[in-house]
Short mmCIF file of C-alpha atoms in Angstrom, two decimals:
data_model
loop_
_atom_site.label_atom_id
_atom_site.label_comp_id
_atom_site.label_asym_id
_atom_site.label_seq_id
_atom_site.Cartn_x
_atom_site.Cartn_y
_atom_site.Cartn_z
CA UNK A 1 -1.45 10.61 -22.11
CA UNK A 2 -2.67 12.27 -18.55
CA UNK A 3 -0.43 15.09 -19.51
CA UNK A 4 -1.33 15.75 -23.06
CA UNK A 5 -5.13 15.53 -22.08
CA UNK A 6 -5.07 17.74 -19.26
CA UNK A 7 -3.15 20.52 -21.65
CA UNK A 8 -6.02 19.78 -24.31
CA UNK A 9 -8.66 20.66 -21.50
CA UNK A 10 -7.19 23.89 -19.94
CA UNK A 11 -6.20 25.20 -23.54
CA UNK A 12 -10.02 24.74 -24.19
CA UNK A 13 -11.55 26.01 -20.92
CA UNK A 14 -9.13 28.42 -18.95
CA UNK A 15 -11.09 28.20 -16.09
CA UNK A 16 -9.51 24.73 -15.87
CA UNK A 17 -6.16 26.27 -15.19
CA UNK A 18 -3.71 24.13 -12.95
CA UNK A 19 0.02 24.46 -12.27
CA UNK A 20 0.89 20.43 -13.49
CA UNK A 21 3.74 19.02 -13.83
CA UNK A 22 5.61 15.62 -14.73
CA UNK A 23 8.53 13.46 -14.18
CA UNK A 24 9.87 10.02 -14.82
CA UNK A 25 13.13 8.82 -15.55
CA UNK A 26 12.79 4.86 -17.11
CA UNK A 27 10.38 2.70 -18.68
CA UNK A 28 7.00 3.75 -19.10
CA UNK A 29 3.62 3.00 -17.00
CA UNK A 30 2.73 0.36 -19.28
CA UNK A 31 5.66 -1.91 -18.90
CA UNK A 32 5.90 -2.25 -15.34
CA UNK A 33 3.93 -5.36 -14.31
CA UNK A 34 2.25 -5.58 -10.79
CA UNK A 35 4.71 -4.45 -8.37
CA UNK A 36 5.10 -5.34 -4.58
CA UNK A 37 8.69 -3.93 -3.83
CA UNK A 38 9.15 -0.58 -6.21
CA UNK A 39 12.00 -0.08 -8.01
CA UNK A 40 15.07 1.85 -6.94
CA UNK A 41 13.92 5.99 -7.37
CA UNK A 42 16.88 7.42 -9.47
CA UNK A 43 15.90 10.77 -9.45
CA UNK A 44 19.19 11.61 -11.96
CA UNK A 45 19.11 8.93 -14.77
CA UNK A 46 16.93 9.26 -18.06
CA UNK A 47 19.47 7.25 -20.01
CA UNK A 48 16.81 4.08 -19.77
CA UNK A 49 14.12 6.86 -21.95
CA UNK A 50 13.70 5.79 -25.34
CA UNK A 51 14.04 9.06 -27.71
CA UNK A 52 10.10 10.02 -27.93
CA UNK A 53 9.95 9.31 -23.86
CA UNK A 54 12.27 12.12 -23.35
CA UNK A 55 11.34 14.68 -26.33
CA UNK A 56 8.02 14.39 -24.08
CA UNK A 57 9.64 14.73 -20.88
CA UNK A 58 11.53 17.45 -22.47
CA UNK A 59 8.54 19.29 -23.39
CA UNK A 60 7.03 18.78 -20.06
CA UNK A 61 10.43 20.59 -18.46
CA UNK A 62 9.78 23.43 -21.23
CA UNK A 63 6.17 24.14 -19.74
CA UNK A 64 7.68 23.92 -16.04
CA UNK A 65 10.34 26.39 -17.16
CA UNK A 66 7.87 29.42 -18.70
CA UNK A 67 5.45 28.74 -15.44
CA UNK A 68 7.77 29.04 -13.22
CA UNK A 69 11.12 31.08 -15.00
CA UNK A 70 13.37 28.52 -14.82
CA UNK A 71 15.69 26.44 -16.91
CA UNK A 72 16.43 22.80 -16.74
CA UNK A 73 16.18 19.98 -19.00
CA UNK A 74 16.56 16.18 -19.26
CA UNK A 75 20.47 16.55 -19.16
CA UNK A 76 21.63 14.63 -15.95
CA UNK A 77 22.87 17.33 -13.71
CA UNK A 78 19.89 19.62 -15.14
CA UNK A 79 17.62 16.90 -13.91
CA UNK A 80 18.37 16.01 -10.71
CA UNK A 81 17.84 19.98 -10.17
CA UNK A 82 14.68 19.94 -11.74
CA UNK A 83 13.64 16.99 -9.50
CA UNK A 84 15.10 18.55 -6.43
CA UNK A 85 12.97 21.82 -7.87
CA UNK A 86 9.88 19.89 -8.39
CA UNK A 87 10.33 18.50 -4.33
CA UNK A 88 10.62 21.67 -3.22
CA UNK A 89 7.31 23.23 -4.75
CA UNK A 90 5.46 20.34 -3.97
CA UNK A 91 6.17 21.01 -0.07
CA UNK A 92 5.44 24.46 -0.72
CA UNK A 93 1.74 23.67 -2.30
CA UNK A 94 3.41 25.73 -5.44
CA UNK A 95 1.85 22.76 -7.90
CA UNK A 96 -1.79 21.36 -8.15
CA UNK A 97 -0.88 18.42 -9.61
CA UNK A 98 2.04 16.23 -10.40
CA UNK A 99 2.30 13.09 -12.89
CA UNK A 100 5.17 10.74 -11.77
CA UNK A 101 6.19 7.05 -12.64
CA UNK A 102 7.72 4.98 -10.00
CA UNK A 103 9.06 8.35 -8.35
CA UNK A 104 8.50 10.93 -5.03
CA UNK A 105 8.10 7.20 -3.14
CA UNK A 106 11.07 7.41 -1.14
CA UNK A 107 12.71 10.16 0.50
CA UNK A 108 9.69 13.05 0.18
CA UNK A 109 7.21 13.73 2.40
CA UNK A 110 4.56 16.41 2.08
CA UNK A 111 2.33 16.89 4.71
CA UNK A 112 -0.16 19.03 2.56
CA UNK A 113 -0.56 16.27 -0.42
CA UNK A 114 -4.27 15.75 0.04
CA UNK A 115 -5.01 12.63 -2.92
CA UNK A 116 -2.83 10.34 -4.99
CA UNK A 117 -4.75 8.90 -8.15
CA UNK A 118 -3.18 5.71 -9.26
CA UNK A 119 -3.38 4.34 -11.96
CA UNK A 120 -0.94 1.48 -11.47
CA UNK A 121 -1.18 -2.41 -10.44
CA UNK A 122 0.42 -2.59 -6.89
CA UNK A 123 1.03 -4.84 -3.93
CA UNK A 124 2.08 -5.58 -0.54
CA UNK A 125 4.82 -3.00 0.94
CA UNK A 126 5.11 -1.03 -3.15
CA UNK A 127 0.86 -0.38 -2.41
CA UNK A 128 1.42 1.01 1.50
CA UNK A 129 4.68 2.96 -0.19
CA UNK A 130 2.55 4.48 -2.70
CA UNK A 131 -0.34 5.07 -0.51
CA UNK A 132 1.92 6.95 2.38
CA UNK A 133 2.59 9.85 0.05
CA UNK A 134 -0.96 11.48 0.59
CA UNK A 135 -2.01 9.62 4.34
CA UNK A 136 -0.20 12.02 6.53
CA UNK A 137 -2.11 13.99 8.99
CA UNK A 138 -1.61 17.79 9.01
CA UNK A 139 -3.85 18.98 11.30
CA UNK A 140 -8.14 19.08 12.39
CA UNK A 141 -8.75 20.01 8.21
CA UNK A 142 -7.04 17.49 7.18
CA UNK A 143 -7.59 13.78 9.17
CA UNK A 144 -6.97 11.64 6.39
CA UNK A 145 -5.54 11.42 2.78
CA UNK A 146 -7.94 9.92 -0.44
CA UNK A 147 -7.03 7.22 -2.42
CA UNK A 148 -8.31 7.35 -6.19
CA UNK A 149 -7.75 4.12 -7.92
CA UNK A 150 -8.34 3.20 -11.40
CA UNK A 151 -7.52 -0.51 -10.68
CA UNK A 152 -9.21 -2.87 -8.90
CA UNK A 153 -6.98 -3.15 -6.22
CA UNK A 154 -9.32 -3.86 -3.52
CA UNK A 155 -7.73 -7.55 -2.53
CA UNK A 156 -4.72 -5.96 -3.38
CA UNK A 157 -5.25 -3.46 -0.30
CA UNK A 158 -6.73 -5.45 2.07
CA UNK A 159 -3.77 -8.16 1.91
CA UNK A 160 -1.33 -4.96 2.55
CA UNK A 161 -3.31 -3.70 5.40
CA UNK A 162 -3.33 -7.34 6.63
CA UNK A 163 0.47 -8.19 6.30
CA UNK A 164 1.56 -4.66 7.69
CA UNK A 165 -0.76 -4.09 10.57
CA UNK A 166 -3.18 -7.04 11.51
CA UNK A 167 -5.97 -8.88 9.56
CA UNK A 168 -8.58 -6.59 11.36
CA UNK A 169 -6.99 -3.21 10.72
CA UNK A 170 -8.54 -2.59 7.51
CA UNK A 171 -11.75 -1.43 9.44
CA UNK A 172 -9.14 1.18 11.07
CA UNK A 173 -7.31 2.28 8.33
CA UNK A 174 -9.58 3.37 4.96
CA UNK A 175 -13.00 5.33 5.48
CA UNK A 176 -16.05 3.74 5.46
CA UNK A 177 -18.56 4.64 2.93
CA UNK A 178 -20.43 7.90 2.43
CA UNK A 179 -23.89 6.33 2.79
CA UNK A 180 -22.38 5.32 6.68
CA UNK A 181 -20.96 8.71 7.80
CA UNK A 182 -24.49 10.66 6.29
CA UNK A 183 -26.90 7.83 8.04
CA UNK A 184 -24.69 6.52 10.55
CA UNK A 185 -23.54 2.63 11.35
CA UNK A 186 -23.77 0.39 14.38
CA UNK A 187 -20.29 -1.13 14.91
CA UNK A 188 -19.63 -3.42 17.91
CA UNK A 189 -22.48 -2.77 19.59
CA UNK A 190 -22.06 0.65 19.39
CA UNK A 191 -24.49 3.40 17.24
CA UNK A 192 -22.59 6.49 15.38
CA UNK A 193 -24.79 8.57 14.89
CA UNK A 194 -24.84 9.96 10.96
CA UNK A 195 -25.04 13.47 9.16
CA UNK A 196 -28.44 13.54 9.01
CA UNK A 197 -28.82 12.49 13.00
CA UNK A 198 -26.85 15.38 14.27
CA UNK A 199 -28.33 17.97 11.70
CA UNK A 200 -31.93 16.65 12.67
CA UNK A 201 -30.86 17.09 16.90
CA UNK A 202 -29.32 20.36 16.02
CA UNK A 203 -32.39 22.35 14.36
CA UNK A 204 -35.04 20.26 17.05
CA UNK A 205 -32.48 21.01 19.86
CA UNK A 206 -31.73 24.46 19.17
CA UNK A 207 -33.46 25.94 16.35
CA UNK A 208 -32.66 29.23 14.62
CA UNK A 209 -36.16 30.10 15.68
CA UNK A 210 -35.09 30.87 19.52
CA UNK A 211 -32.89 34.00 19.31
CA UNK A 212 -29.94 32.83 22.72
CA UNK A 213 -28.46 29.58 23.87
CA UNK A 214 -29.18 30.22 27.69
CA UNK A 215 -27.42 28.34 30.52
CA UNK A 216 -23.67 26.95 30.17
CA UNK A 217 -25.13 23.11 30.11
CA UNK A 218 -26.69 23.96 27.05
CA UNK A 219 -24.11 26.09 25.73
CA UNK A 220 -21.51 23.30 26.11
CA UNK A 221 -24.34 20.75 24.42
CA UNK A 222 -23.96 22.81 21.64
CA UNK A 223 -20.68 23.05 20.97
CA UNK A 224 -20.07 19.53 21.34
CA UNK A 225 -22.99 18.72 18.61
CA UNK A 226 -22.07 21.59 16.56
CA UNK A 227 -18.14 20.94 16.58
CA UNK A 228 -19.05 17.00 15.72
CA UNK A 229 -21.00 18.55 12.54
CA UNK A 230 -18.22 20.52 11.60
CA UNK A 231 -15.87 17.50 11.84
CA UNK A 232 -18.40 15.47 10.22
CA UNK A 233 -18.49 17.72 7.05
CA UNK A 234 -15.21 18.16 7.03
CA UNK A 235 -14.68 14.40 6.55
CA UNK A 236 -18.11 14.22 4.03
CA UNK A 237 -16.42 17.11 1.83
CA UNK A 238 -14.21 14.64 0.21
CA UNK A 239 -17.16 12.70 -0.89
CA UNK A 240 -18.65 14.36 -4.39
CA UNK A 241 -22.21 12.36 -2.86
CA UNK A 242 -22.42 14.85 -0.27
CA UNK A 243 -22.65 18.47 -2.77
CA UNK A 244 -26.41 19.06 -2.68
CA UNK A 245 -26.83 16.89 0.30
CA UNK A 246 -26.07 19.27 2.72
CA UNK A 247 -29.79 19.63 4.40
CA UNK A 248 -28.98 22.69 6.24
CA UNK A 249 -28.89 25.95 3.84
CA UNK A 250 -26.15 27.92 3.59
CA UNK A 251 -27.16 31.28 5.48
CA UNK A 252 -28.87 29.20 8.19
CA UNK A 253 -25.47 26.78 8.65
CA UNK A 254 -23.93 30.81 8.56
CA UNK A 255 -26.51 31.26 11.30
CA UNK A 256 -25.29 28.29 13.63
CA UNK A 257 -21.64 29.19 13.03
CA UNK A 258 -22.50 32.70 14.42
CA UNK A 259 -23.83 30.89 17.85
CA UNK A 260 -21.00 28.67 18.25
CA UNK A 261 -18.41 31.91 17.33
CA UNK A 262 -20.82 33.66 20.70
CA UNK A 263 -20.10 31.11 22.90
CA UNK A 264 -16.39 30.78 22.02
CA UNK A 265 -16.29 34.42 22.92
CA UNK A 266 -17.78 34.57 25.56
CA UNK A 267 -16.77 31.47 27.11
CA UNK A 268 -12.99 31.75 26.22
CA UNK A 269 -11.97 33.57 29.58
CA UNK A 270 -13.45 30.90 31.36
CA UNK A 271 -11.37 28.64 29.62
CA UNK A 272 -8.46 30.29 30.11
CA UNK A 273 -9.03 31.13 34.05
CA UNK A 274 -10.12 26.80 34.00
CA UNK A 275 -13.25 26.95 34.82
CA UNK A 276 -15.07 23.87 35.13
CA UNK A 277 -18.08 24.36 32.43
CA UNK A 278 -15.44 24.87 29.95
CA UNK A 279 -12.68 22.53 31.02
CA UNK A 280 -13.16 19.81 28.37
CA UNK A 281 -14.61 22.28 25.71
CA UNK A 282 -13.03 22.00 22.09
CA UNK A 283 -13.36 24.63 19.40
CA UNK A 284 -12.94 23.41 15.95
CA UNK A 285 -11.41 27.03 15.53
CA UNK A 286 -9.33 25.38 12.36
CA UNK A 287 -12.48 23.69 10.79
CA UNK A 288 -13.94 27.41 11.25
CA UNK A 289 -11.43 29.28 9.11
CA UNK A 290 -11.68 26.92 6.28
CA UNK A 291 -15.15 27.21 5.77
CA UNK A 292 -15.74 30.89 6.55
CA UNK A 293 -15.63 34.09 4.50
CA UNK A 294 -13.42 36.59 3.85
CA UNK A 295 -13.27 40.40 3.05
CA UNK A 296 -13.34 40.17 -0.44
CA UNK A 297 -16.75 37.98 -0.33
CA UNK A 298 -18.30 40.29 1.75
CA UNK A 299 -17.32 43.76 -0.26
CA UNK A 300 -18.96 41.50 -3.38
CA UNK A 301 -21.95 41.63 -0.83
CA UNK A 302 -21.93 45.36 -0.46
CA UNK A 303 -21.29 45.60 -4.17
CA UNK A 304 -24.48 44.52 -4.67
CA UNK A 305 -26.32 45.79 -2.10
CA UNK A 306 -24.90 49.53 -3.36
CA UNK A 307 -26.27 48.50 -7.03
CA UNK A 308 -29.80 47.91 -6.05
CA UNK A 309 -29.20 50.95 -4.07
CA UNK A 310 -28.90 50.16 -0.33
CA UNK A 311 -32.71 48.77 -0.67
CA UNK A 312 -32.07 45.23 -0.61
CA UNK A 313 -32.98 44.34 3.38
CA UNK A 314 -32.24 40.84 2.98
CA UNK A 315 -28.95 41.02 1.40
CA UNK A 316 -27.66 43.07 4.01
CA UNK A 317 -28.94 40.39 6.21
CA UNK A 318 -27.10 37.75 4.48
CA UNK A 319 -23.85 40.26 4.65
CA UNK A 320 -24.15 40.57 8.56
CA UNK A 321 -25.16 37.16 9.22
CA UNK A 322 -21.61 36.01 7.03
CA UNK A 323 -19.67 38.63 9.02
CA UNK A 324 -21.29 37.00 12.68
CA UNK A 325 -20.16 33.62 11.24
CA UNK A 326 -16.20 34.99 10.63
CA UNK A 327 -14.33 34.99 13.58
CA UNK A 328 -11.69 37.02 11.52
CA UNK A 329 -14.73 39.20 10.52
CA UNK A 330 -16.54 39.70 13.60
CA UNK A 331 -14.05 42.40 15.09
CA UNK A 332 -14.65 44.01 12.28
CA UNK A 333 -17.85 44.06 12.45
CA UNK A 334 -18.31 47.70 13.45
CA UNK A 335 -15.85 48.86 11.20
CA UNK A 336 -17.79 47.18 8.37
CA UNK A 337 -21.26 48.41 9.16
CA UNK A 338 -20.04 51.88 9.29
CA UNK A 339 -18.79 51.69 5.87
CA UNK A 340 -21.95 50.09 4.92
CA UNK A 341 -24.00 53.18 5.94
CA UNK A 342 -21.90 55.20 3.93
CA UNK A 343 -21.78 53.23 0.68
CA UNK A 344 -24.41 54.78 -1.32
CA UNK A 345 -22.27 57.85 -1.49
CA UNK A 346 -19.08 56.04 -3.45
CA UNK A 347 -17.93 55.68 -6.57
CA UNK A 348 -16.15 52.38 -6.13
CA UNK A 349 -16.78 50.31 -3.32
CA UNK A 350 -13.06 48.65 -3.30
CA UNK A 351 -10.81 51.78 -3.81
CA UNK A 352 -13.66 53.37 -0.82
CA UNK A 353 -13.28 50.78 1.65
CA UNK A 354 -9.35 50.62 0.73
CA UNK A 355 -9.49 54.81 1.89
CA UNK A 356 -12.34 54.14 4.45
CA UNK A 357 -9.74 52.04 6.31
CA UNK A 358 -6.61 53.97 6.47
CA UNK A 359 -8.45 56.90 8.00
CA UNK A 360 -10.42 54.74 10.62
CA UNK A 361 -6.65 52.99 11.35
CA UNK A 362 -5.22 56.28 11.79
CA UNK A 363 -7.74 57.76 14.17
CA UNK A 364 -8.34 54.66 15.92
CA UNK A 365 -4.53 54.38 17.09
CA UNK A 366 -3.96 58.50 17.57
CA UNK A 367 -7.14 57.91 19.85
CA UNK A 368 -5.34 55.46 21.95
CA UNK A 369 -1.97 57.40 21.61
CA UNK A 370 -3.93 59.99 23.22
CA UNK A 371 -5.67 58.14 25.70
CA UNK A 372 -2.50 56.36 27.08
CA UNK A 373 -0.02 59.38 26.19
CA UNK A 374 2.16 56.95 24.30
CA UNK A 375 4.97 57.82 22.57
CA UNK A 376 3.48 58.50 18.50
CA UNK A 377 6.40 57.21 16.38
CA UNK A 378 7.11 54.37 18.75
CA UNK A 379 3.27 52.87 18.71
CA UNK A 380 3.16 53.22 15.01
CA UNK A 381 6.73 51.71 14.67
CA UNK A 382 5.10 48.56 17.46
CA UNK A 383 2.00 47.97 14.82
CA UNK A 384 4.01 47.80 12.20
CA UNK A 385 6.45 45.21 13.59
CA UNK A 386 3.04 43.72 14.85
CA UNK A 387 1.14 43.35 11.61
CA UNK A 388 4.79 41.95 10.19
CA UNK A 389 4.89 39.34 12.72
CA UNK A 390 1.32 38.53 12.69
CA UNK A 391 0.67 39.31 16.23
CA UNK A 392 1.10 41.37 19.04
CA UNK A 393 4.45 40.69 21.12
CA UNK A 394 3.46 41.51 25.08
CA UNK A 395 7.01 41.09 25.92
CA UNK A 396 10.30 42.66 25.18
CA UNK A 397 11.69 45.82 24.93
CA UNK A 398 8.70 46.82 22.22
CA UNK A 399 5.68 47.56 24.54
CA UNK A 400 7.72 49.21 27.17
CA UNK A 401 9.31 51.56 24.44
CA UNK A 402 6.12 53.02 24.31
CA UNK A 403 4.97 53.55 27.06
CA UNK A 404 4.39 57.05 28.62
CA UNK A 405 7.32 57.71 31.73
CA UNK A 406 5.70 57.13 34.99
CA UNK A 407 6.98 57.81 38.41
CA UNK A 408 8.79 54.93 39.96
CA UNK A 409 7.60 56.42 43.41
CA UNK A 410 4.03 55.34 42.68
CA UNK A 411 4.74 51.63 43.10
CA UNK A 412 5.61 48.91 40.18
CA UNK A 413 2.36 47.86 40.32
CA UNK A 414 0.90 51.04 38.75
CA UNK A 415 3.28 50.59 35.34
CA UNK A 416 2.19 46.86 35.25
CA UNK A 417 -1.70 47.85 35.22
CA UNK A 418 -0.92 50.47 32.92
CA UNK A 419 1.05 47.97 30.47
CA UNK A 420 -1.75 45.59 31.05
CA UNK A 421 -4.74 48.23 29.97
CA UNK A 422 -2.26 49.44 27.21
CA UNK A 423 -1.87 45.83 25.31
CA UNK A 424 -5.67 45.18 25.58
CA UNK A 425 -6.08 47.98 23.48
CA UNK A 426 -3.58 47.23 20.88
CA UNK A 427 -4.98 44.02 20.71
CA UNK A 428 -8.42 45.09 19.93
CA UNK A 429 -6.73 47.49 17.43
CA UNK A 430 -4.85 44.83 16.10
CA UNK A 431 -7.39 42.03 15.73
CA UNK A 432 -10.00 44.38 14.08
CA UNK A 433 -7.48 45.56 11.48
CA UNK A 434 -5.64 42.49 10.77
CA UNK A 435 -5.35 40.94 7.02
CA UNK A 436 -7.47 44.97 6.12
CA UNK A 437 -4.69 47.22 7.70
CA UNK A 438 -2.26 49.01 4.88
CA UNK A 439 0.87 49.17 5.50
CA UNK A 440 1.49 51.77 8.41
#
C-alpha cells in the first residue's frame, strides 16, 4: 500500500521524485502480531509469498531494475543479489527511501540512515532492534536518528529503554520536545537555556548594528553562543514546528555566519601555534557547510542582478553577504567580484563564468610559476594530482619535483624557506579554485 501510493504521488507531481524501493520475503505487515524478539531475516527465501505478494514484489524489482540498469527478480539466487544490491546502495545514500518487512534488522548498518517510520507493533529487544537502524551517530550534522511512529508505542518504548539501560535512561535516550529546545527547560536544578534565549543574547550582545567583534574575550563569547545556535538548529531542523520559527532572517543569520567565518580566520593560527585565547575554541566548521551556499546559488544571484541590469544595490548585497558567510566561498571572493564587475557585458552568465575561470586559473598559476621559477609542466601536473586528491600533498617527491634547482652551497635552510613560501601559494591557489577549477 506505501508503495503503490507513493508511485500514485510522484506519477502525479514529478517534483515528488524519490529513488524507493522495497523488499520482504514472508508474510505480510498485517499478520505479524506485536513482536518482542523479530523473526529470523532470510534475506534468500520468498517461498512463504503467496502468488499476489510476489507478482508485487516482482514489480517492485522491475522498477529497481530500469532505475538503476539492473536485473534481478524474486528467483532465490536473483534475490539474495538483489538484497545484497539493495544493502549496498543504502550505505552508499544511492536510495531515499526503502519499504521493508521484518528485514535490514540484523547484519546492516548505515551510518547515514537519518529516520525509520514504523508502522509496526513492537516490543522489548524487536523495538531497540528496529530503532538501532537509524540511531547511529555520524558526525556534528547528524547527533541523533528520528523515530516516526504510527503506533502508539509510547509504553512500548519506555519499558525497552527501561529493561535495556535503566528505568531513568529514557530522559537520556529520545529528545525532548520542540517547545523545550525553542524555550528552554530547567532539569535538576539546572536552566538550558532555549532557541529563543540564545537568539535574544546574540542580537542584544552583538548586534549586526556594530560593524567588528573587538577584543579576543569577546570574540571567543561569540563563538561559543554562536556555535551553541548552530548546534541548536541543527537539532530544531528535524522538528517541522521550527520552519517559520526561525526569528532571525535569513541574510542577517548570513550576516552572523560571516563574523563567526572572521574570527575562525583570523584566530586559526593561534589555534594552531596553542595559544591560550583559543585553546578550548570549537568551530562547528561541519554545521557550517551544511547550511551554507554554493556556486551555483550565487551565479542564480548574479543572474539576476545582470537582468535588472547591474542596478539592483541590494541584491548584490545579499550576493556578497552569502559569499562572506561560505567558507568555501570566501577565497573566492575576489575572484567572484571581479566577474561581477564584468557581467553586464555577457551573454550567458554560466558559460562566462565557466571561461572567466579558466583564464584567471591559468594566469594565476603562470604568475606563481614565474614568481618561484618553477618547473611549468611539473606545477600543472602537482594541481592536477592536487584537485584529484582533494588537497594539497606538502610531502613527497611532488612539491620538490617542482621546485626551481638551488645551490646546495647556500645552506638547507634556504630550499626549506623556499618550499615553505612555495606551498603557501599553491594553497591559496588551490583553496580559491577548488570545487570551480576545470580540469587542468
Amino acid at each position: 500500500m506505501y508503495y503503490t501510493e507513493f508511485k500514485r504521488q510522484m506519477a502525479k507531481d514529478p517534483s515528488k521524485k524519490l529513488r524507493i524501493a522495497t523488499i520482504y520475503s514472508y508474510a505480510p505487515n498485517e499478520e505479524v502480531k506485536m513482536i518482542g524478539a523479530l523473526d529470523e531475516e532470510n534475506s534468500e527465501d520468498t517461498n512463504n509469498l503467496d502468488a499476489s505478494s510476489r507478482d508485487f514484489l516482482e514489480n517492485a524489482i522491475k522498477d529497481y531494475n530500469e532505475m538503476f540498469n539492473t536485473n534481478y527478480d524474486t528467483s532465490s539466487d536473483k534475490f539474495q543479489n538483489y538484497y545484497k544490491d539493495v544493502s549496498l546502495r543504502m550505505k552508499n545514500r544511492e536510495l531515499d527511501l526503502l519499504i521493508v518487512v521484518n528485514m535490514f534488522l540484523t547484519g546492516f548498518d548505515a551510518t547515514t540512515l537519518n529516520t525509520l517510520w514504523v508502522d509496526k507493533n513492537l516490543k522489548m529487544h524487536g523495538l531497540i532492534q528496529a530503532f538501532s537502524r537509524t540511531n547511529r551517530i555520524l558526525n556534528s550534522i547528524k547527533t541523533f536518528g528520528n523515530i516516526v511512529c504510527f503506533r502508539n508505542l509510547q509504553k512500548e518504548v519506555d519499558d525497552a529503554i527501561s529493561l535495556f539501560g535503566d528505568k531513568d535512561a529514557g530522559g537520556i535516550v529520545l529528545m525532548k520536545r520542540f517547545t523545550d529546545y525553542y524555550n528552554g527547560f530547567d532539569e535538576n536544578g539546572k536552566h538550558n537555556p532555549g532557541y529563543v534565549e540564545m537568539i535574544e543574547k546574540l542580537c542584544s550582545k552583538f548586534p549586526l548594528s556594530d560593524p567588528r567583534i573587538t577584543g579576543e574575550n569577546n570574540q571567543k563569547e561569540f563563538v561559543t553562543l554562536f556555535g551553541a545556535i548552530l548546534r541548536m538548529r541543527n537539532l530544531l531542523s528535524s522538528f517541522d514546528d521550527f520552519k517559520g520559527n526561525e526569528i532571525i532572517s535569513e541574510r542577517d543569520f548570513q550576516d552572523y555566519m560571516g563574523r563567526y567565518q572572521d574570527i575562525h580566520d583570523s584566530l586559526t593560527p593561534k589555534i594552531k601555534d596553542k595559544k591560550d585565547i583559543a585553546d578550548d575554541l570549537v568551530f562547528e566548521t561541519e554545521l557550517i557547510r551544511q547550511i551554507e551556499v554554493n556556486i551555483d546559488y550565487i551565479l542564480m544571484l548574479v543572474e539576476k542582478y545582470k537582468e535588472d541590469h547591474c542596478e539592483d544595490k541590494d541584491l548584490l548585497i545579499t550576493i556578497r553577504k552569502a559569499v562572506d558567510s561560505s567558507s568555501e566561498l570566501r577565497s573566492k571572493k575576489e575572484l567572484i567580484d571581479d566577474f561581477i564587475s564584468t557581467v553586464n557585458e555577457v551573454d550567458d552568465v554560466i558559460s562566462s563564468w565557466k571561461s572567466y575561470v579558466s583564464e584567471q586559473m591559468i594566469k594565476d598559476l603562470d604568475q606563481i610559476v614565474a614568481d618561484e621559477r618553477l618547473k611549468p609542466k611539473e606545477t600543472e601536473k602537482f594541481i592536477h594530482n592536487s584537485f584529484s586528491d582533494g588537497m594539497i600533498k606538502e610531502t613527497g617527491t611532488g612539491i620538490d619535483s617542482l621546485m626551481p634547482p638551488m645551490s646546495r652551497f647556500g645552506g638547507g635552510g634556504n630550499r626549506a624557506k623556499k618550499k615553505h613560501v612555495v606551498i603557501d601559494k599553491l594553497k591559496g591557489f588551490f583553496n580559491k579554485y577548488q570545487g570551480i577549477a576545470p580540469t587542468i
